[in-house]
PDB file of C-alpha atoms in Angstrom:
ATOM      1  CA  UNK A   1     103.539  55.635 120.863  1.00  0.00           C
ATOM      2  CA  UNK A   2     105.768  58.528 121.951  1.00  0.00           C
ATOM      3  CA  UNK A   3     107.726  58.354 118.995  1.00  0.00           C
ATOM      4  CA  UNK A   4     104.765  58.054 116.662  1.00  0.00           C
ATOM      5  CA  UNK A   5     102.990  61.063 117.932  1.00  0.00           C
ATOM      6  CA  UNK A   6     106.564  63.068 116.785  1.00  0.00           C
ATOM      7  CA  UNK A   7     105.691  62.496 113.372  1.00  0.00           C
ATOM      8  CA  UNK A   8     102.019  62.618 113.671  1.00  0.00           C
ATOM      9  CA  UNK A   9     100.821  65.984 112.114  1.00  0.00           C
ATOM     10  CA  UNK A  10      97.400  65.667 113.473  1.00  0.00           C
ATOM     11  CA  UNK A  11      98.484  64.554 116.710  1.00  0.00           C
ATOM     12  CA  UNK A  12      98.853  68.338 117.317  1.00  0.00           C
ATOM     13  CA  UNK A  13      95.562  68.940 117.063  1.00  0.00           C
ATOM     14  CA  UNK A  14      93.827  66.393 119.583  1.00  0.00           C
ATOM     15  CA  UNK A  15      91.789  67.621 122.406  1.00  0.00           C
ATOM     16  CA  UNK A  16      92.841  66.516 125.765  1.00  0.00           C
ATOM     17  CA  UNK A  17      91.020  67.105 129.471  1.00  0.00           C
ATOM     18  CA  UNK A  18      93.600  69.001 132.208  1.00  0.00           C
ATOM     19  CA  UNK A  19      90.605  68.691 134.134  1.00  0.00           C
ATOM     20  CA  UNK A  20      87.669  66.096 133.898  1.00  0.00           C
ATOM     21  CA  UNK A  21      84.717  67.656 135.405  1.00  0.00           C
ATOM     22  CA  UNK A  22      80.778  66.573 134.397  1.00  0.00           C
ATOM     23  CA  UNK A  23      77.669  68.411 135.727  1.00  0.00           C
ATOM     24  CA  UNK A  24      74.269  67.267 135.073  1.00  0.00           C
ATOM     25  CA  UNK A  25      75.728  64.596 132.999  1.00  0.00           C
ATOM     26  CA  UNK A  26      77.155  67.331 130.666  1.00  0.00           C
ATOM     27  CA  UNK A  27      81.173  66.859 129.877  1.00  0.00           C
ATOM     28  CA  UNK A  28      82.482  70.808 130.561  1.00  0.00           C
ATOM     29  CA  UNK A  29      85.908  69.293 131.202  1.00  0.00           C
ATOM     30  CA  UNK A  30      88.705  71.876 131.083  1.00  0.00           C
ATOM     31  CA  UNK A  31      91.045  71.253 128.302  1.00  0.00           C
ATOM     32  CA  UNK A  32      93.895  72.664 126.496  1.00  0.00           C
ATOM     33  CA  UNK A  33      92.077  73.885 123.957  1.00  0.00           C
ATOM     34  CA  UNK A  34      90.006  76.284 126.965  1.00  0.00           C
ATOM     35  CA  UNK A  35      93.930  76.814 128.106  1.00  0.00           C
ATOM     36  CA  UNK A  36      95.066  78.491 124.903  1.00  0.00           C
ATOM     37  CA  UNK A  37      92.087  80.560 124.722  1.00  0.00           C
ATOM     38  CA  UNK A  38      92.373  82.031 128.185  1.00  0.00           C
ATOM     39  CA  UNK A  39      96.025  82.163 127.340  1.00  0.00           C
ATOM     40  CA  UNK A  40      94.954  84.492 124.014  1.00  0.00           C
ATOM     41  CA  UNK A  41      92.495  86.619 126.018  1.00  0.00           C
ATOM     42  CA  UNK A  42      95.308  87.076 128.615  1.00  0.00           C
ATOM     43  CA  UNK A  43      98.440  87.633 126.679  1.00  0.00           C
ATOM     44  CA  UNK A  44      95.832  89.844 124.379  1.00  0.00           C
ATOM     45  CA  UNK A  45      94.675  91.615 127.271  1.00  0.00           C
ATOM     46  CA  UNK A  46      98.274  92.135 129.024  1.00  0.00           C
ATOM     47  CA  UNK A  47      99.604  93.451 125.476  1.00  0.00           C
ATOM     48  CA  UNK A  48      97.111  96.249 125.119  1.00  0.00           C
ATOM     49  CA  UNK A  49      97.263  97.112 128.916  1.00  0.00           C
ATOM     50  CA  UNK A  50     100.853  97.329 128.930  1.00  0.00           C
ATOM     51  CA  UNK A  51     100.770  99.002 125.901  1.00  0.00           C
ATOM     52  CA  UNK A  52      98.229 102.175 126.765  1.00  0.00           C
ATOM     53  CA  UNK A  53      99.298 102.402 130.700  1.00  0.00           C
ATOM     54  CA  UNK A  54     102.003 104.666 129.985  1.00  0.00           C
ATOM     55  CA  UNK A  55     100.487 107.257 127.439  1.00  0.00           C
ATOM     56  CA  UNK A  56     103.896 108.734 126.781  1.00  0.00           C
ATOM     57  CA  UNK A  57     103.653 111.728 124.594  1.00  0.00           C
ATOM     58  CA  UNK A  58     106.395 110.237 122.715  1.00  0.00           C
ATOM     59  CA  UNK A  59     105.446 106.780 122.684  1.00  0.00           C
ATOM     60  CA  UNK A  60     107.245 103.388 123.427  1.00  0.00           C
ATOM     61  CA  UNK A  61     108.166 100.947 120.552  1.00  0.00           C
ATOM     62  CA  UNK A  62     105.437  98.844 122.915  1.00  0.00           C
ATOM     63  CA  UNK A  63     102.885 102.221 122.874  1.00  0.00           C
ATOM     64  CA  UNK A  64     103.371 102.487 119.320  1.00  0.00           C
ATOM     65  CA  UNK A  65     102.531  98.997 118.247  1.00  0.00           C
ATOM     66  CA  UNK A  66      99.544  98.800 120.662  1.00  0.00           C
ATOM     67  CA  UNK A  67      98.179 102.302 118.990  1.00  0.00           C
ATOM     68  CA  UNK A  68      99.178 100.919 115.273  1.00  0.00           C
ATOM     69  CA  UNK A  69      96.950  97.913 115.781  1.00  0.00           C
ATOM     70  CA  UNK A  70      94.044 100.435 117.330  1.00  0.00           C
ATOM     71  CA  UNK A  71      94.358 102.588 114.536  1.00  0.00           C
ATOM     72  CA  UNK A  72      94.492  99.932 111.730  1.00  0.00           C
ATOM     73  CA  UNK A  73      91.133  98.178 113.036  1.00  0.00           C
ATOM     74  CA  UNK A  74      89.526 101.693 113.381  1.00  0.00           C
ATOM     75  CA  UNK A  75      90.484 102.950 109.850  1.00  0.00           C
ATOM     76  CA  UNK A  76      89.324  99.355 108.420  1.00  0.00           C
ATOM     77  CA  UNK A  77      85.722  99.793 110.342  1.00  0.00           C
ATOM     78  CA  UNK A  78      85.619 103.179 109.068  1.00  0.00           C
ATOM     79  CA  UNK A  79      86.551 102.318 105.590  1.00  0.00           C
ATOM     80  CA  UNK A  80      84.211  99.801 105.063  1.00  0.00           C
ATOM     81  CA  UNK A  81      81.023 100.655 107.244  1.00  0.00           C
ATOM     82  CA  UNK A  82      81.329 103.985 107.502  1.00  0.00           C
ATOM     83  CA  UNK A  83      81.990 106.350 110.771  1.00  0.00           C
ATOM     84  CA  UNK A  84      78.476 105.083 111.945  1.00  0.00           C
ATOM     85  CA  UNK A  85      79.333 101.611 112.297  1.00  0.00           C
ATOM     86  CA  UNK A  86      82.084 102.649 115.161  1.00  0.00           C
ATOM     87  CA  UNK A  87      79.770 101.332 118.148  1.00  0.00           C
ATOM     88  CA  UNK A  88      81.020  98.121 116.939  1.00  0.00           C
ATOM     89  CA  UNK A  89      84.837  98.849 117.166  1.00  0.00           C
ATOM     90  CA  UNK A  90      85.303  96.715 120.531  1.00  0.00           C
ATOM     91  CA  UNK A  91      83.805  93.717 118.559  1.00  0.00           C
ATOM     92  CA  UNK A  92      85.913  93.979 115.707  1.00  0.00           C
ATOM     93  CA  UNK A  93      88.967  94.643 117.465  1.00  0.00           C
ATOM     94  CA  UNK A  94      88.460  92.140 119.972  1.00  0.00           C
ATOM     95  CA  UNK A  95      88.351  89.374 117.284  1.00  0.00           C
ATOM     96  CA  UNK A  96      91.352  90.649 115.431  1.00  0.00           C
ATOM     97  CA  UNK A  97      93.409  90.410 118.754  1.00  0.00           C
ATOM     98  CA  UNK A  98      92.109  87.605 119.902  1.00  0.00           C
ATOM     99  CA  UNK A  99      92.444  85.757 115.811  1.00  0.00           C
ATOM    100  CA  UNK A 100      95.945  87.281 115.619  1.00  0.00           C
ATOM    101  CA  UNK A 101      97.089  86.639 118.887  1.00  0.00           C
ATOM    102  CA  UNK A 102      95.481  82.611 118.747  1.00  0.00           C
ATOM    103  CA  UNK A 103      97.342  82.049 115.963  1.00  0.00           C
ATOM    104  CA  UNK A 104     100.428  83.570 116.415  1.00  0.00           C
ATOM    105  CA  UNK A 105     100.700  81.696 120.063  1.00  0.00           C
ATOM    106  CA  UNK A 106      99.903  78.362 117.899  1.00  0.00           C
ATOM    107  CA  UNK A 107     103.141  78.388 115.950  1.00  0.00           C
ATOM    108  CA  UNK A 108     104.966  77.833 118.996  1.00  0.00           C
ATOM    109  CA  UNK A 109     106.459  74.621 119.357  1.00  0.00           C
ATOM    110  CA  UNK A 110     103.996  71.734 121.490  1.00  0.00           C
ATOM    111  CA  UNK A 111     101.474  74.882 121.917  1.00  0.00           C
ATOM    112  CA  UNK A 112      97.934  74.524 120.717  1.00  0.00           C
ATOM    113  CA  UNK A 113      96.169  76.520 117.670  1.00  0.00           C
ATOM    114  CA  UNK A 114      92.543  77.334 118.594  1.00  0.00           C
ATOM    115  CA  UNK A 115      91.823  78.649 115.187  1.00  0.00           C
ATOM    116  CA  UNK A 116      92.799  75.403 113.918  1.00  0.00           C
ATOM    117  CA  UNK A 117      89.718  73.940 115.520  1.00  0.00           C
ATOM    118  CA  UNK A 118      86.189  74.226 113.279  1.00  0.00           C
ATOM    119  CA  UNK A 119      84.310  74.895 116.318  1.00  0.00           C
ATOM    120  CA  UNK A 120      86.201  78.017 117.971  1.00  0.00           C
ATOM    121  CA  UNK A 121      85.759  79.270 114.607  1.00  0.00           C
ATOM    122  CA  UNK A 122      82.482  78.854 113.713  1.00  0.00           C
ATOM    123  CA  UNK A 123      81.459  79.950 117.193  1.00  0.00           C
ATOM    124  CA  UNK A 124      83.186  83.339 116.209  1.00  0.00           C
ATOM    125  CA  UNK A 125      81.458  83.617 112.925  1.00  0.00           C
ATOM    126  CA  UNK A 126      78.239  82.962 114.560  1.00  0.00           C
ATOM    127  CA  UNK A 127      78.829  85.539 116.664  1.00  0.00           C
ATOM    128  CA  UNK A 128      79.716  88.165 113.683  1.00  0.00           C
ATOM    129  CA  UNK A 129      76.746  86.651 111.661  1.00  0.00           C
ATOM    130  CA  UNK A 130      74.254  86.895 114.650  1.00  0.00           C
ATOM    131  CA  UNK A 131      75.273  90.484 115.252  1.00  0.00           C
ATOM    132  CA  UNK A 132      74.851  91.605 111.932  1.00  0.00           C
ATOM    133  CA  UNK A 133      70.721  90.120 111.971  1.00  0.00           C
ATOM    134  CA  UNK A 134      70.089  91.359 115.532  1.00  0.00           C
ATOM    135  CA  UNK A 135      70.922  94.745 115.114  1.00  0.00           C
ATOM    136  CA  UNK A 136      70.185  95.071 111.374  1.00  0.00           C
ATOM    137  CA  UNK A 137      66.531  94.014 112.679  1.00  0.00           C
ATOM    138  CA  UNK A 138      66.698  96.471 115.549  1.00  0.00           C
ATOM    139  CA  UNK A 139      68.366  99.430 113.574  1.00  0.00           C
ATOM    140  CA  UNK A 140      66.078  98.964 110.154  1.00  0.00           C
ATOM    141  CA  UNK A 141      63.152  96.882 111.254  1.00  0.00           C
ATOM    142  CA  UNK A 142      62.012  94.755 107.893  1.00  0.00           C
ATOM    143  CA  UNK A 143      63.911  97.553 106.498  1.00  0.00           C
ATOM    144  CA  UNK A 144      66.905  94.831 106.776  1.00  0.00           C
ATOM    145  CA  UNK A 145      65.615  92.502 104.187  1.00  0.00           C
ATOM    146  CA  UNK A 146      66.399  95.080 101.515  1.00  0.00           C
ATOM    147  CA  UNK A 147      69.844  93.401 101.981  1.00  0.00           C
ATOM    148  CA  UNK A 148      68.106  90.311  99.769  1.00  0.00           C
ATOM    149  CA  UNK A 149      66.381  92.453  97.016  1.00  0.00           C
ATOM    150  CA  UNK A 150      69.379  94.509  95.247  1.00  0.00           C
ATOM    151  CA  UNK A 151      68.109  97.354  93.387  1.00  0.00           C
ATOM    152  CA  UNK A 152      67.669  97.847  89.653  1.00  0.00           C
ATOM    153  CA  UNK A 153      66.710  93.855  89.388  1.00  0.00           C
ATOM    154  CA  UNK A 154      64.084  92.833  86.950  1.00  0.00           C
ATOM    155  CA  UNK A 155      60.412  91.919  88.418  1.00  0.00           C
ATOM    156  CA  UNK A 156      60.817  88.368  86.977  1.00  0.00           C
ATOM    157  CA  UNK A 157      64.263  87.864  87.685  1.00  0.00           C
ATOM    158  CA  UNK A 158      63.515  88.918  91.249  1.00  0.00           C
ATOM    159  CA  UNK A 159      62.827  85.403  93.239  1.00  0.00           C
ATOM    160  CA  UNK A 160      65.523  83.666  92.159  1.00  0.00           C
ATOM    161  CA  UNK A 161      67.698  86.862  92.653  1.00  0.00           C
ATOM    162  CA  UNK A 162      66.454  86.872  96.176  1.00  0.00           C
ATOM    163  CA  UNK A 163      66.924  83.035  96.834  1.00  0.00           C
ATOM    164  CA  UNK A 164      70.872  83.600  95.843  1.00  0.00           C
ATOM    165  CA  UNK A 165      71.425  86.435  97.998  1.00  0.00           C
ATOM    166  CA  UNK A 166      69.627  84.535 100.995  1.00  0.00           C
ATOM    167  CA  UNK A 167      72.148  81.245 100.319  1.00  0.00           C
ATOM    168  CA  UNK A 168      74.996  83.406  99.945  1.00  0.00           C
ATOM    169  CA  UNK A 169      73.736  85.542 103.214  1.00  0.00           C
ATOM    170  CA  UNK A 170      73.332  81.984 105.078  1.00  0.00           C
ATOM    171  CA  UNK A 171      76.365  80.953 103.749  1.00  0.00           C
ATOM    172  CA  UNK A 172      79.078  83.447 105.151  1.00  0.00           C
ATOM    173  CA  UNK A 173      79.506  82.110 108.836  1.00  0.00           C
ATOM    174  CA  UNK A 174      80.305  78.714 106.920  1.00  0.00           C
ATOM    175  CA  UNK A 175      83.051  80.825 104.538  1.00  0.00           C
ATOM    176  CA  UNK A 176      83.986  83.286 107.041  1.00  0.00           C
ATOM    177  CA  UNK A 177      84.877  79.828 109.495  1.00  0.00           C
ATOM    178  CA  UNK A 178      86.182  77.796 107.268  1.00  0.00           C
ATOM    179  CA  UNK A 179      88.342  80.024 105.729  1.00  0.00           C
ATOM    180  CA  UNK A 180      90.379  80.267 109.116  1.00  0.00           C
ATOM    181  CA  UNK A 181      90.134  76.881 109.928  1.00  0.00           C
ATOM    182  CA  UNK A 182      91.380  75.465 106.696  1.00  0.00           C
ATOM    183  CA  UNK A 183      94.869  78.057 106.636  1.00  0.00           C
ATOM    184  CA  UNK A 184      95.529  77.367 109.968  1.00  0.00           C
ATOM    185  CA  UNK A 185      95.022  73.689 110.024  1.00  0.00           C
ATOM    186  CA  UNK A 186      96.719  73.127 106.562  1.00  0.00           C
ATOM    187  CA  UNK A 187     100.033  75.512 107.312  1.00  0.00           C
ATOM    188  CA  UNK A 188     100.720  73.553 110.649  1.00  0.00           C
ATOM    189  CA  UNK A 189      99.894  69.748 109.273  1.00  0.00           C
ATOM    190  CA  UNK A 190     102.414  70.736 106.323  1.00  0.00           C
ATOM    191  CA  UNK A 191     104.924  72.416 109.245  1.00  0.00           C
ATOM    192  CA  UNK A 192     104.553  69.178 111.338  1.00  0.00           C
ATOM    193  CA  UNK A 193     105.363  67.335 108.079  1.00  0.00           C
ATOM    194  CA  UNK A 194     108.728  68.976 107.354  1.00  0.00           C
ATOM    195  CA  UNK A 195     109.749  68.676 110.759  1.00  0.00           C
ATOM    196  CA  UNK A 196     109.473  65.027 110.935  1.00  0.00           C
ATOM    197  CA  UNK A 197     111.227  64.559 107.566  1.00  0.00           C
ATOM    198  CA  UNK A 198     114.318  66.405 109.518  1.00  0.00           C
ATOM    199  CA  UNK A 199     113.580  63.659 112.381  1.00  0.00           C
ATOM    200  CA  UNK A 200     113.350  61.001 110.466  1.00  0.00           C
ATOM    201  CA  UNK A 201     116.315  61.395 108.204  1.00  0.00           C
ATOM    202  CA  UNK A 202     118.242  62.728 111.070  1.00  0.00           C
ATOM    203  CA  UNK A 203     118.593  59.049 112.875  1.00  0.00           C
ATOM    204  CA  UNK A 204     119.532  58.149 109.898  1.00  0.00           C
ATOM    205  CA  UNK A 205     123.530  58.543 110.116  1.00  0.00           C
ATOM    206  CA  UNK A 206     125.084  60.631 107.966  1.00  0.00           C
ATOM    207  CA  UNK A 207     123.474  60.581 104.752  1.00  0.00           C
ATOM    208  CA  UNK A 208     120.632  61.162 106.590  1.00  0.00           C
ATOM    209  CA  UNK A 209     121.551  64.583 107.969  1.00  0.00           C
ATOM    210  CA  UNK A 210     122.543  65.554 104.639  1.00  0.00           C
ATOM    211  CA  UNK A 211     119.628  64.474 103.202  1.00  0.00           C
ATOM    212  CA  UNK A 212     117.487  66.100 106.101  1.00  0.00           C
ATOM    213  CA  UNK A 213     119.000  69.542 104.790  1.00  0.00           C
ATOM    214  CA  UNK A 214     115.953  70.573 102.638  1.00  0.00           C
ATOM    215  CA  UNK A 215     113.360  69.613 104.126  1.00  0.00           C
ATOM    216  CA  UNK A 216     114.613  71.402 107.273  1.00  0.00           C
ATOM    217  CA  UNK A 217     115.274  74.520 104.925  1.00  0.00           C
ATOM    218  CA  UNK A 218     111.597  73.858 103.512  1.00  0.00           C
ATOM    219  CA  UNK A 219     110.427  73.921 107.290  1.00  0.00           C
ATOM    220  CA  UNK A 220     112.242  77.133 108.427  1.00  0.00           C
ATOM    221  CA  UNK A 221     110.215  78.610 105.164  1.00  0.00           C
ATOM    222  CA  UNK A 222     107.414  77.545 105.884  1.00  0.00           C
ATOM    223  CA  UNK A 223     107.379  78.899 109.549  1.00  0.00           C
ATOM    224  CA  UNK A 224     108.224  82.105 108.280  1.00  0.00           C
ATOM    225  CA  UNK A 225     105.064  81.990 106.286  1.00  0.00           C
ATOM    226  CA  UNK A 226     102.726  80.525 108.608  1.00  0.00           C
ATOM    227  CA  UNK A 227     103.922  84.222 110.753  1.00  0.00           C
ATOM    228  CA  UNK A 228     102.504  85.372 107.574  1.00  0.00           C
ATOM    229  CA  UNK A 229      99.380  83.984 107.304  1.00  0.00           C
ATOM    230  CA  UNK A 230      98.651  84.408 110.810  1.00  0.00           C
ATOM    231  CA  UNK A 231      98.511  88.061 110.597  1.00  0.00           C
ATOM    232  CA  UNK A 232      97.308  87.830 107.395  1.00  0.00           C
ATOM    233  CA  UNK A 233      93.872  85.404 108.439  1.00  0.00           C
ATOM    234  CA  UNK A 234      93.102  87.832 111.266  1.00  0.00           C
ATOM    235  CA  UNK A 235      92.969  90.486 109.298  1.00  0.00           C
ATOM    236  CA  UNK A 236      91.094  88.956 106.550  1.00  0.00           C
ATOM    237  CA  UNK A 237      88.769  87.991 109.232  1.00  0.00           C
ATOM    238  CA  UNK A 238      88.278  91.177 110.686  1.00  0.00           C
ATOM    239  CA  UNK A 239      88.108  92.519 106.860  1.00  0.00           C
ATOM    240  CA  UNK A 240      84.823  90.739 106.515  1.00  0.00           C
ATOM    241  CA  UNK A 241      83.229  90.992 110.107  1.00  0.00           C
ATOM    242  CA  UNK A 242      83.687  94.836 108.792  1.00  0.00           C
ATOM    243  CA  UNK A 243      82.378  94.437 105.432  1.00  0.00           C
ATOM    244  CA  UNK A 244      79.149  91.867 107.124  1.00  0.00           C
ATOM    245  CA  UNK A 245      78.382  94.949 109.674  1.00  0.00           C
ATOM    246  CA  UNK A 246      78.232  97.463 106.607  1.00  0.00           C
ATOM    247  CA  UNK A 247      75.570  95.169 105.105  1.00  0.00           C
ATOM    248  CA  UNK A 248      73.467  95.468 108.856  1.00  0.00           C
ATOM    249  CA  UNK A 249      74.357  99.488 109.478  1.00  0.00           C
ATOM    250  CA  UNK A 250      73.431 100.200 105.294  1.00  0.00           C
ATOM    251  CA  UNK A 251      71.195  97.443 104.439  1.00  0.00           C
ATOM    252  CA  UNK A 252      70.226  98.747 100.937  1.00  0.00           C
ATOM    253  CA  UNK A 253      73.648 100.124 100.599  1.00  0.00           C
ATOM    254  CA  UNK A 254      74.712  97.532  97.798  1.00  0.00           C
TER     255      UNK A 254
END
């Protein structure tokens, strides 16, 4: 079994209880997948602590990174919702840290990848989605729904106009999830392939080692991209929480 899970790319991705706890006959077990997220909120939080603490006038290579990512998120909100839409900077830039950092800690060998997990991010989408209707309500009362009739439509055209932009509108916490889930899953199942290529031809003598040469070159690329993607997915994520919060701050903006 021990050498099957080696090779097993899933394998990585299995949920397992550290410790089994039921209340009201309700499984809240803590497991490693509730480890690696309080590991993300706490390497996330140490980072931009340890970061900011000093406020050196000439800043540390640590200050400067910690103000580069504060700065990028900020200029993104601003860019895309406007200086209004700045109430919402701790959301945003809590869920690029905590996207970026998540996936960044899963590329470490026998660590576990949150993101990779439909639920985590689906849960975070809701959270964008439900944002966006609570406070686009609260801000523009009906107001909001102008977000479903774009202007300069024809009258006849109009329902089925409408009935699109509602199925795209319902649609985005589905995208916006998905789209995380699927890159992360798919660059560490591919990873986890390569790597036990290299295993498996390696106990295979000689011509095995040789043979194991590309796809251990193939896996050293490919971990070099998933770096890649990781920083790229949070910030595509945080991208579109921006662009959903323009829709709830300037609902007949489009």
């Amino acid at each position: 079994m021990a050498a099957a899970d080696k090779v097993d790319p899933i394998h990585q991705f299995h949920i397992n209880k550290l410790i089994p706890l039921e209340i009201g006959g309700y499984d809240i077990s803590f497991t490693n997948s509730a480890l690696f997220m309080v590991a993300t909120v706490v390497l996330a939080s140490a980072f931009l602590y340890f970061s900011t603490s000093g406020r050196a006038l000439v800043p540390s290579r640590l200050q400067s990174v910690g103000e580069m990512s504060y700065e990028f998120v900020a200029s993104m909100l601003r860019d895309s919702a406007g200086s209004h839409a700045m109430k919402f900077f701790p959301l945003v830039f809590s869920l690029f840290m905590f996207v970026l950092t998540a996936n960044l800690l899963g590329l470490f060998p026998y660590f576990f990848t949150v993101t990779a997990h439909i639920i985590v991010t689906f849960a975070l989408a809701a959270l964008v989605i439900g944002t966006v209707v609570i406070y686009g309500f609260y801000k523009n009362g009906f107001g909001f729904l102008k977000l479903f009739v774009p202007s300069g439509v024809p009258v006849y055209l109009l329902p089925l106009v409408v009935l699109i932009e509602v199925i795209s509108f319902l649609s985005r916490p589905v995208s916006l999830s998905v789209r995380l889930f699927a890159n992360m899953l798919a660059g560490h199942i591919t990873l986890k392939v390569f790597a036990g290529f290299v295993v498996s031809l390696s106990s295979l003598g000689a011509i095995g080692i040789a043979g194991a040469i590309l796809p251990l070159i193939m896996a050293v690329a490919i971990t070099a991209l998933e770096v890649l993607v990781a920083a790229l997915q949070a910030y595509v994520f945080a991208m579109l929480t921006c662009m959903y919060l323009n829709d709830a701050v300037h609902p007949g903006g489009h």
